[in-house]
XYZ file of C-alpha atoms in Angstrom:
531
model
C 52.299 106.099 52.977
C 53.466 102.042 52.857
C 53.179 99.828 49.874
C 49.778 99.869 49.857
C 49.421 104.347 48.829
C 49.466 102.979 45.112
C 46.645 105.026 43.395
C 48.164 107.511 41.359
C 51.742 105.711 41.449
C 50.366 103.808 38.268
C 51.426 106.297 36.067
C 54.923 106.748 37.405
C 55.355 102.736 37.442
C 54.525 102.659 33.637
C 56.386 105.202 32.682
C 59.788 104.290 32.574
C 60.227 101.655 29.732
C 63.337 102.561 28.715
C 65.252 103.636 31.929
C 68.506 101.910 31.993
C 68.532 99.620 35.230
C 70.924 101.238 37.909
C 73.885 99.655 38.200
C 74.653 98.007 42.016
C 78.031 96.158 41.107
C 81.158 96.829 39.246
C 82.368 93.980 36.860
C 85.891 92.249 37.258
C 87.270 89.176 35.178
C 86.304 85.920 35.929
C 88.041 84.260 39.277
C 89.220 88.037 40.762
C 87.796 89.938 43.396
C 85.857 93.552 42.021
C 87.417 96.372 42.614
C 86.126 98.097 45.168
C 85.286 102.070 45.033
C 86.815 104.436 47.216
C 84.233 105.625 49.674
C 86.384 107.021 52.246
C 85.306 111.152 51.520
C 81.733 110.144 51.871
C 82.116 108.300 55.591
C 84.625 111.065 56.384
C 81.952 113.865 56.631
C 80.475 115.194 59.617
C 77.194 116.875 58.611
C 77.461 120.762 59.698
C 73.935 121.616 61.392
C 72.230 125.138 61.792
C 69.549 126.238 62.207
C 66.065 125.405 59.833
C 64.935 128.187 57.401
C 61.415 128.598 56.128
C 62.917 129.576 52.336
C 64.806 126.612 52.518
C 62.819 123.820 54.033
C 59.742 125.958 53.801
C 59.044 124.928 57.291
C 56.779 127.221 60.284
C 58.255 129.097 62.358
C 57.821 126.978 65.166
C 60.234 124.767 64.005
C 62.328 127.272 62.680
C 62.668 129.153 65.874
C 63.738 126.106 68.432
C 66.579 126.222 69.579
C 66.543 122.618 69.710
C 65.864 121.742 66.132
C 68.766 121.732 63.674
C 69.027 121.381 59.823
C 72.022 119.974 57.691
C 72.889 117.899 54.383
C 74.486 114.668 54.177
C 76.070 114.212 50.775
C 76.375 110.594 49.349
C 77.420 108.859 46.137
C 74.530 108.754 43.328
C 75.897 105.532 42.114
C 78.068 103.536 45.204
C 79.196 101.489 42.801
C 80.937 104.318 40.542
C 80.991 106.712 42.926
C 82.952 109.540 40.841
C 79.684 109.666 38.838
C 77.629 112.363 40.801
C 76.610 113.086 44.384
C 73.027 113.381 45.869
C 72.167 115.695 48.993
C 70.243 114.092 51.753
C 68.307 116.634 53.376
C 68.480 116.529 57.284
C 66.210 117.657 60.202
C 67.788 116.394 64.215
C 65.644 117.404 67.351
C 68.755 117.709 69.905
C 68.736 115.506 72.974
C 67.022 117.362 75.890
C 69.195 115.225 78.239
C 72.123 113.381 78.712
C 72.748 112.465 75.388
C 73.159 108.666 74.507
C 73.671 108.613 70.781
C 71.279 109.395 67.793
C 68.253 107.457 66.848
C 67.577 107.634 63.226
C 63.921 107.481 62.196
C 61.599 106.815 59.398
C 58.180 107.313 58.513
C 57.522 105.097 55.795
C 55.973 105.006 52.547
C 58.375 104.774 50.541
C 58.242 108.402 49.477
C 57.307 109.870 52.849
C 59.375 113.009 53.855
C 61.696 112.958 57.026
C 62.116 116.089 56.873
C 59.008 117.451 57.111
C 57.383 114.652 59.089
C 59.944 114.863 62.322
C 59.143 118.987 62.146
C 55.764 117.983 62.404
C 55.896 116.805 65.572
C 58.817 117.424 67.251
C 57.819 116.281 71.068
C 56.036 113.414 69.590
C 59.074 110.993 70.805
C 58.620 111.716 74.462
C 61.162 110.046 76.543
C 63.345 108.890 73.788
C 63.956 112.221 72.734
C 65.685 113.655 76.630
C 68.373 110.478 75.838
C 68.733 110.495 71.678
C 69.175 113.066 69.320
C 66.236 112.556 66.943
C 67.098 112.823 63.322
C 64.693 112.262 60.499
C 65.951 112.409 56.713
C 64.909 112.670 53.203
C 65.984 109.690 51.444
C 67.120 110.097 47.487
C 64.034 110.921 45.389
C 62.025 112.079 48.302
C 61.342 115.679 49.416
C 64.443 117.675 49.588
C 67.020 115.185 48.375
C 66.579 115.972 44.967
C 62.923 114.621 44.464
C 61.673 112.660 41.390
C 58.735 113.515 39.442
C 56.744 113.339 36.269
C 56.226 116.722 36.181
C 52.820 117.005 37.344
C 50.251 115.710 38.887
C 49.721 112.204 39.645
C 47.682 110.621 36.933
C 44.741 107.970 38.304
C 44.133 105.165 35.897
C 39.902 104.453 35.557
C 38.993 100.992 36.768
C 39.956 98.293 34.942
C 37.133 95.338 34.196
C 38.746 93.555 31.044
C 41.874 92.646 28.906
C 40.727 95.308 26.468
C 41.085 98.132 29.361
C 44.042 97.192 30.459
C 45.468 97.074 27.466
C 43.928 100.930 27.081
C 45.878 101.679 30.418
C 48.916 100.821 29.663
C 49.165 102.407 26.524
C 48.051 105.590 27.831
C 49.880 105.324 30.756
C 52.639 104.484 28.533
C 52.940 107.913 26.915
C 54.489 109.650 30.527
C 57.665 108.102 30.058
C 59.661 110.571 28.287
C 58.432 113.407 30.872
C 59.191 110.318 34.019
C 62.630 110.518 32.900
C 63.225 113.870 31.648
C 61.965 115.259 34.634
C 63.677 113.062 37.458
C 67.068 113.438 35.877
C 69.997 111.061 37.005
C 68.437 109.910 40.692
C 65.554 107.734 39.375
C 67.909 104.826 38.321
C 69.566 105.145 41.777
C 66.889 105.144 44.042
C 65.841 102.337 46.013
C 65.506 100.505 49.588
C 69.388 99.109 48.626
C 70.652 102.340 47.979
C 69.128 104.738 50.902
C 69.961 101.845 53.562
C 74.252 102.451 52.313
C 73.355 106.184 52.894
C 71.723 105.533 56.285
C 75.328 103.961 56.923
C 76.811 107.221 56.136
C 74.846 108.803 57.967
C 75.308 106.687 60.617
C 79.243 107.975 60.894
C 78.608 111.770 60.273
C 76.302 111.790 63.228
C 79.201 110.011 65.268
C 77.749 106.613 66.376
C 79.628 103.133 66.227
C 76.272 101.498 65.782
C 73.335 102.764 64.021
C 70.076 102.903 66.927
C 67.033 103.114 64.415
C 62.823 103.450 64.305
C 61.537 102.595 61.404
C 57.794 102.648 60.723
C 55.960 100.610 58.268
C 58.139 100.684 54.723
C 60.718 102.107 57.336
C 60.987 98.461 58.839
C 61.512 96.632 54.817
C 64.789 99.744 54.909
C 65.482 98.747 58.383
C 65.915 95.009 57.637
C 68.027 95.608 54.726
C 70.314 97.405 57.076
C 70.367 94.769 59.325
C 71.313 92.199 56.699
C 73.849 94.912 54.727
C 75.640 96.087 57.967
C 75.044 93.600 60.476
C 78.153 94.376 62.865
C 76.311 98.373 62.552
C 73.511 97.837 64.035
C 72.687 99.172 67.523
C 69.048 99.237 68.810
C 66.694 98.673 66.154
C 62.809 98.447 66.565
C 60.721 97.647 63.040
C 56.833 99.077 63.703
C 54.051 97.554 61.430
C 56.308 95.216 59.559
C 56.210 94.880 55.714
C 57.139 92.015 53.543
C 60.562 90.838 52.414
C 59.488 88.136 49.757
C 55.796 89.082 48.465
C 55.487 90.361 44.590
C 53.911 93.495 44.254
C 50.508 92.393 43.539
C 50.037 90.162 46.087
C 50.948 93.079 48.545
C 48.337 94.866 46.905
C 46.006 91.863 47.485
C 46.934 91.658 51.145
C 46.431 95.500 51.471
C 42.723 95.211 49.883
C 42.231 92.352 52.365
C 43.363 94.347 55.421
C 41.982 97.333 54.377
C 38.238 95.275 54.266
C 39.268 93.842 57.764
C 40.115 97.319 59.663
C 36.629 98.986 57.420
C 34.544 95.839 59.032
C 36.409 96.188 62.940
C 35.403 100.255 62.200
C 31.695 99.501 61.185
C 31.230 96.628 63.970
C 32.391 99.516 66.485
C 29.829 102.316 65.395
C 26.976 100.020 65.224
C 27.680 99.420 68.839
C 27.609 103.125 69.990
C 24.517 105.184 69.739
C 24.064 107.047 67.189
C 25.473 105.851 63.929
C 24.247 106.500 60.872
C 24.432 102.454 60.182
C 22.399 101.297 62.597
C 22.784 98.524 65.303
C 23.395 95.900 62.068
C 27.108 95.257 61.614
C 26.266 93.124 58.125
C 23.655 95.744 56.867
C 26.391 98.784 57.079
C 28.931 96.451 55.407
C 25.992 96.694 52.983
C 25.224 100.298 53.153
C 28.771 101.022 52.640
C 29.019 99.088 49.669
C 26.309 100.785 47.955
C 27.292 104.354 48.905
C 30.314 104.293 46.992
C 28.842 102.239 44.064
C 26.170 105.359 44.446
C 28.524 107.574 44.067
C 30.925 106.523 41.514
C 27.687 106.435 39.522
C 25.783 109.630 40.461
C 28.476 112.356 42.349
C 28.297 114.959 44.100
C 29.088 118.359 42.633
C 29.554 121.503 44.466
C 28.664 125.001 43.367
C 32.352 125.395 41.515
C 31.453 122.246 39.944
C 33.920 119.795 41.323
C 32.148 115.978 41.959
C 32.803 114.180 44.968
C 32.877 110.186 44.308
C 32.282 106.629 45.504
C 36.332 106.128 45.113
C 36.854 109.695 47.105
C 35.043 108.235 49.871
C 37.343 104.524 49.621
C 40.377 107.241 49.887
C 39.070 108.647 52.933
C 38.314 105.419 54.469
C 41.948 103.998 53.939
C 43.589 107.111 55.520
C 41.293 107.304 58.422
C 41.792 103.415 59.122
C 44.815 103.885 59.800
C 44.558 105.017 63.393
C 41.941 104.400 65.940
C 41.710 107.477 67.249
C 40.351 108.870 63.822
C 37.207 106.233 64.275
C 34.718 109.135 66.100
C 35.224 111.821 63.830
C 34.952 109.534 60.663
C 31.524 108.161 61.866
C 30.142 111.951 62.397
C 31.859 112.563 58.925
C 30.008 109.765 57.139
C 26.758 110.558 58.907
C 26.761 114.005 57.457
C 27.309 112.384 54.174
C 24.523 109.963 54.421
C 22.346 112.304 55.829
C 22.618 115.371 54.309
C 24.496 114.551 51.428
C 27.626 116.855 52.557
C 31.063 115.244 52.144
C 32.965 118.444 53.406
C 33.696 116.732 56.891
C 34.391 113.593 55.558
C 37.301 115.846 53.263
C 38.656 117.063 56.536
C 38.987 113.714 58.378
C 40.838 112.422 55.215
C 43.196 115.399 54.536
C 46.171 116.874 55.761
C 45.865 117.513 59.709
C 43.273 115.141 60.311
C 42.360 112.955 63.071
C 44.596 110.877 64.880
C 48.723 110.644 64.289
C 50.146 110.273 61.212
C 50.455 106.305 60.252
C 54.185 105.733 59.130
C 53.676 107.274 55.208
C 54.980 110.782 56.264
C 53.303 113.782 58.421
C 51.086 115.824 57.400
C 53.116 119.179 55.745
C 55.169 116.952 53.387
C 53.411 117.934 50.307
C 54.403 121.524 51.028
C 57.791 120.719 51.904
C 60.486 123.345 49.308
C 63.855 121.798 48.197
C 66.518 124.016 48.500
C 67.856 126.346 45.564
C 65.152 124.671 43.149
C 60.901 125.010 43.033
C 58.385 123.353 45.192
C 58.868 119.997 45.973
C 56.572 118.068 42.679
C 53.072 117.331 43.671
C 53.495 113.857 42.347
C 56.925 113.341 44.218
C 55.356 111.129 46.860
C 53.531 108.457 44.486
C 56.264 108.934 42.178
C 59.250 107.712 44.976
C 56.886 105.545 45.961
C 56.297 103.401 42.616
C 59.996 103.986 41.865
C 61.117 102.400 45.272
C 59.177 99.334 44.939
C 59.590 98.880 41.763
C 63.482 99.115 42.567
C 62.849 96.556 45.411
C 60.954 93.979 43.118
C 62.823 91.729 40.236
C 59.305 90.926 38.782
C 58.039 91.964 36.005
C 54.456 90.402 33.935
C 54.270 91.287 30.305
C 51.657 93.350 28.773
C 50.303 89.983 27.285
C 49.884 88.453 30.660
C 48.154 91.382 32.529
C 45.818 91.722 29.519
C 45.410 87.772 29.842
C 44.711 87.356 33.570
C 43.156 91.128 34.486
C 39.496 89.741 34.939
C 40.718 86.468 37.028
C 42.391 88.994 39.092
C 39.738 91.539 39.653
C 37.530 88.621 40.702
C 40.289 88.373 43.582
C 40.498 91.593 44.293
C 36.867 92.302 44.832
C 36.053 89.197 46.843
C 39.362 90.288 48.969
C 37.092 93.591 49.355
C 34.169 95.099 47.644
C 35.029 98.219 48.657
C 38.974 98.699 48.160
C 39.625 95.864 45.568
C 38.876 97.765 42.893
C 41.367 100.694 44.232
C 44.160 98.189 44.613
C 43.741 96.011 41.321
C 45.725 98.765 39.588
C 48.996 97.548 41.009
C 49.127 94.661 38.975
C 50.310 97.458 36.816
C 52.365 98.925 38.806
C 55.743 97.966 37.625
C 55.235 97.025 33.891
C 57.465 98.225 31.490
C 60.297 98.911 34.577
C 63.557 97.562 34.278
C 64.021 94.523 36.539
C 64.610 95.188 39.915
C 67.083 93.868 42.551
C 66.513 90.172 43.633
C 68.693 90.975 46.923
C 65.892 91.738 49.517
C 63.641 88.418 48.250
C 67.253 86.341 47.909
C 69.198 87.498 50.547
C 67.619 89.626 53.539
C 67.202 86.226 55.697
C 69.007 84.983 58.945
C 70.825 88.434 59.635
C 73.316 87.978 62.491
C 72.665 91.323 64.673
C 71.932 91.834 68.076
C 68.029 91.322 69.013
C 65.641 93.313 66.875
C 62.504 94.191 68.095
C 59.804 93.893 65.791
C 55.686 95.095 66.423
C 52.998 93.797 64.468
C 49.154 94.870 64.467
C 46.146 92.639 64.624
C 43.935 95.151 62.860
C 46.968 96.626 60.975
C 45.262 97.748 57.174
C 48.253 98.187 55.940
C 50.458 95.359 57.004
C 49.109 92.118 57.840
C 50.139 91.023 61.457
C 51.026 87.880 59.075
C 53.984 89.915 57.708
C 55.442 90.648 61.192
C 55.564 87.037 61.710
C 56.808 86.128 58.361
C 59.334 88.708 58.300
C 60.764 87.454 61.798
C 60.919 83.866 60.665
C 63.250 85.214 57.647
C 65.631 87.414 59.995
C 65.857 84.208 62.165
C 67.129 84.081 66.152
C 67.651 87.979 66.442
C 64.063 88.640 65.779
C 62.010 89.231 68.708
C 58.061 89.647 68.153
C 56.082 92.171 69.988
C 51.915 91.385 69.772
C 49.751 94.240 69.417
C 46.161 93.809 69.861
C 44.886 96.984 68.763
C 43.998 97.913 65.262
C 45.724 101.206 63.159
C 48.484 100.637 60.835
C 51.591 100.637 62.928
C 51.443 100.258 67.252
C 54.049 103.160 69.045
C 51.949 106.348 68.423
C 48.255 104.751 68.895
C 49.309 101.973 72.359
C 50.109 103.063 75.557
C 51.727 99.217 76.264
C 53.862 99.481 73.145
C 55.448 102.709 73.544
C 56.289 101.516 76.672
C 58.180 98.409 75.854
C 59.609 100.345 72.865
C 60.840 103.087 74.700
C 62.390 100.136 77.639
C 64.454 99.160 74.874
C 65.865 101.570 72.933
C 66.393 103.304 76.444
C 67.293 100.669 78.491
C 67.342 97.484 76.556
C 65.029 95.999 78.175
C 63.782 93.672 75.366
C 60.374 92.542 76.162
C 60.214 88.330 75.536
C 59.626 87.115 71.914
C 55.611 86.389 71.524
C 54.463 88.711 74.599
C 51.491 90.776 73.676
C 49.615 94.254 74.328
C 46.361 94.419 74.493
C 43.725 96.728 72.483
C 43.356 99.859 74.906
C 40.921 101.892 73.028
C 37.387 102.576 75.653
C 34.366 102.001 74.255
């Protein structure tokens, strides 16, 4: 799930007023050099694989029982700059070269809070080609999954829409009353985690598998962790491709802004489709089903639908369905025939199933479907709030700012005017961000200040026209601040992210990471999807 998989973080983001803020330097008198922490047991390991165990990483046998697929721990320092302060275990999951064996490609999925883990077992052929030359290895960063997760010890909590300065100011106080259980519950990682942090493990990580340079995939948030590599270990970095890029410089609300304005875009590309093909519940009117849609959910958020055990169904379930099933193309059929049974009949069981785990088309960069089930080992089930939780901690980690109370009481109206005319249907869903990191300590200024002009060998980087999640404005933004070693691939397609859902872009992908055979900055692929 990317930056944008922020209902439900809210509480998390609130709830840590008085968490210390992690420490990323140690301090030295004025006019010496820091002394630097002794490392060298960490980047002397070499990570001891076996096979996968279903008690351990509660995984199917399937995975358990290939040959091919191998499970291991990677143990790094909690705090780099103190690193005698406690350790964290990254869990580990490689899919072994089928071939002759060229190195390891490290992967990630996105979010931030999406599993490794469990995402790579979910589809372990899903890498084709790359997997006969590259061992395949996915990971847990800290706070995710298996690598000692954070939570608030239960579910996530989802804040009620906010329309004034007087409920926001009702939010945040409630909101305000998880933080003891935020912190007691996450123990020592939660000041530690971060895109700063888990990019000086991926160098780690990089040694213990035995490469010189560190070859890399990294999907949606994957490509903000990728960059920071880039600009952290430049003289690391092998063959690096960044897949629905995300922003380097953008505050946390206006991300949540550009999300609600993508979102609208890839709902409005969706509904234009169906009222071309026979059959849709919408009509042959593009503008009317814009309108239709509009009013369904407003329907439903004020009348829902209850089923026999008495659970409702609402207007704001259906704008959760919507945003997962945007996210890839091939999930556009089934959520039609979904939505027509709702409209219909008044049955939102199909339209559950498109928008759940194992639905439609492949997973879009936030983590495969099996993650929430994932088990750490030695301790319980992985927290069912882990994922928003990791998430809101992450970017709140990755962003230095931080509104007052005062302020987002003071300009909460102006913005949900913003929001809604960005989208009437997933403004509303997104406004809550603005709260998203109140009451946080500051994060790190590093990625806005200093991830800029990295000097690497060429990185290729794919953007999506119809991306919901992230703009094709932040591919080309992003490139600009990497400078000359950026090399832009155009995707015409929609669905968040371009490998998994384009024939054309796996195919350059794959040329380079195989055969680096970069394709030329600015060339294009176009939308493939039949009509």
């Amino acid at each position: 799930m990317r930056t944008t998989a922020f209902a439900g973080a809210t509480a998390l983001a609130l709830a840590l007023t008085a968490l210390p803020a992690a420490t990323t330097a140690t301090t030295a008198p004025a006019g010496s050099k820091p002394p630097q922490p002794d490392l060298r047991r960490f980047y002397a390991q070499k990570v001891k694989w076996a096979a996968c165990s279903s008690e351990k990483q509660n995984l199917p046998e399937p995975v358990t029982k290939d040959k091919d697929v191998r499970c291991g721990t990677l143990t790094v320092p909690l705090d780099y700059a103190r690193p005698a302060r406690g350790t964290v275990d990254l869990a580990l999951l490689k899919v072994r070269a089928s071939g002759a064996k060229r190195g390891s490609l490290l992967v990630n999925f996105g979010g931030p809070g999406g599993p490794g883990v469990a995402g790579l077992a979910a589809d372990l052929k899903g890498f084709g080609d790359l997997g006969k030359r590259y061992d395949v290895v996915g990971f847990d960063p800290r706070g995710v999954g298996l690598s000692d997760p954070v939570t608030c010890g239960g579910e996530p909590e989802e804040p009620d829409g906010i329309d004034s300065g007087e409920e926001a100011a009702a939010v945040l106080a409630r909101l305000r009353k998880t933080a003891e259980r935020c912190v007691k519950e996450s123990g020592p990682v939660l000041p530690h985690i971060g895109t700063v942090n888990v990019s000086r493990d991926m160098d780690v990580l990089r040694v213990a598998l035995g490469d010189k340079k560190l070859n890399y995939l990294g999907f949606s948030y994957g490509t903000r962790l990728g960059a920071v590599y880039a600009a952290q270990f430049p003289k690391k970095v092998g063959r690096m491709v960044l897949d629905g890029v995300d922003t380097l410089t953008e505050p946390v609300a206006e991300q949540a802004l550009a999300s609600a304005e993508g979102q609208q875009t890839a709902l409005d590309n969706f509904l234009l489709w169906c009222t071309k093909n026979a059959g849709c519940v919408f009509g042959d009117d593009s503008r009317r089903a814009r309108r239709t849609m509009t009013q369904v959910i407003e329907d439903l958020d004020a009348m829902p639908l209850r089923s026999m055990e008495g659970e409702e169904f609402t207007g704001q379930d259906v704008v959760s369905v919507l945003g997962s099933a945007l996210y890839s193309r091939q999930a556009w059929p089934a959520l039609s025939q979904a939505l027509g049974a709702l409209l219909a009949d008044g049955d939102p069981r199909a339209l559950m199933r498109v928008g759940g785990v194992g639905g439609q088309g492949r997973p879009e960069g936030r983590g495969h479907p099996g993650e929430s089930s994932a088990r750490a080992p030695g301790r319980a089930d992985v927290p069912e709030d882990n994922e928003t939780a990791a998430l809101a901690a992450v970017n709140c980690a990755d962003d230095p700012d931080r509104p007052g109370a005062k302020k987002v009481e003071r300009e909460v109206e102006r913005l949900q005017g913003e929001f809604e005319e960005a989208s009437p249907v997933f403004g509303e869903h997104n406004l809550t961000l603005v709260l998203m990191c109140f009451g946080w300590p500051a994060g790190t200024s590093y990625i806005r200040d200093d991830v800029r002009d990295v000097d690497t060998p060429p990185l290729l980087l794919v953007g999506t026209r119809g991306d919901p999640a992230t703009p094709y404005r932040w591919t080309e933004e992003t490139a600009r601040r990497l400078g000359s070693s950026a090399v832009v691939l155009d995707n015409k397609g929609d669905g968040h992210t371009g490998y998994f859902g384009s024939k054309c872009v796996k195919a350059k992908v794959d040329g380079f990471l195989l055969y680096k055979q970069m394709p030329r900055d600015g060339s294009s692929c176009a939308a493939e999807w039949k009509e």
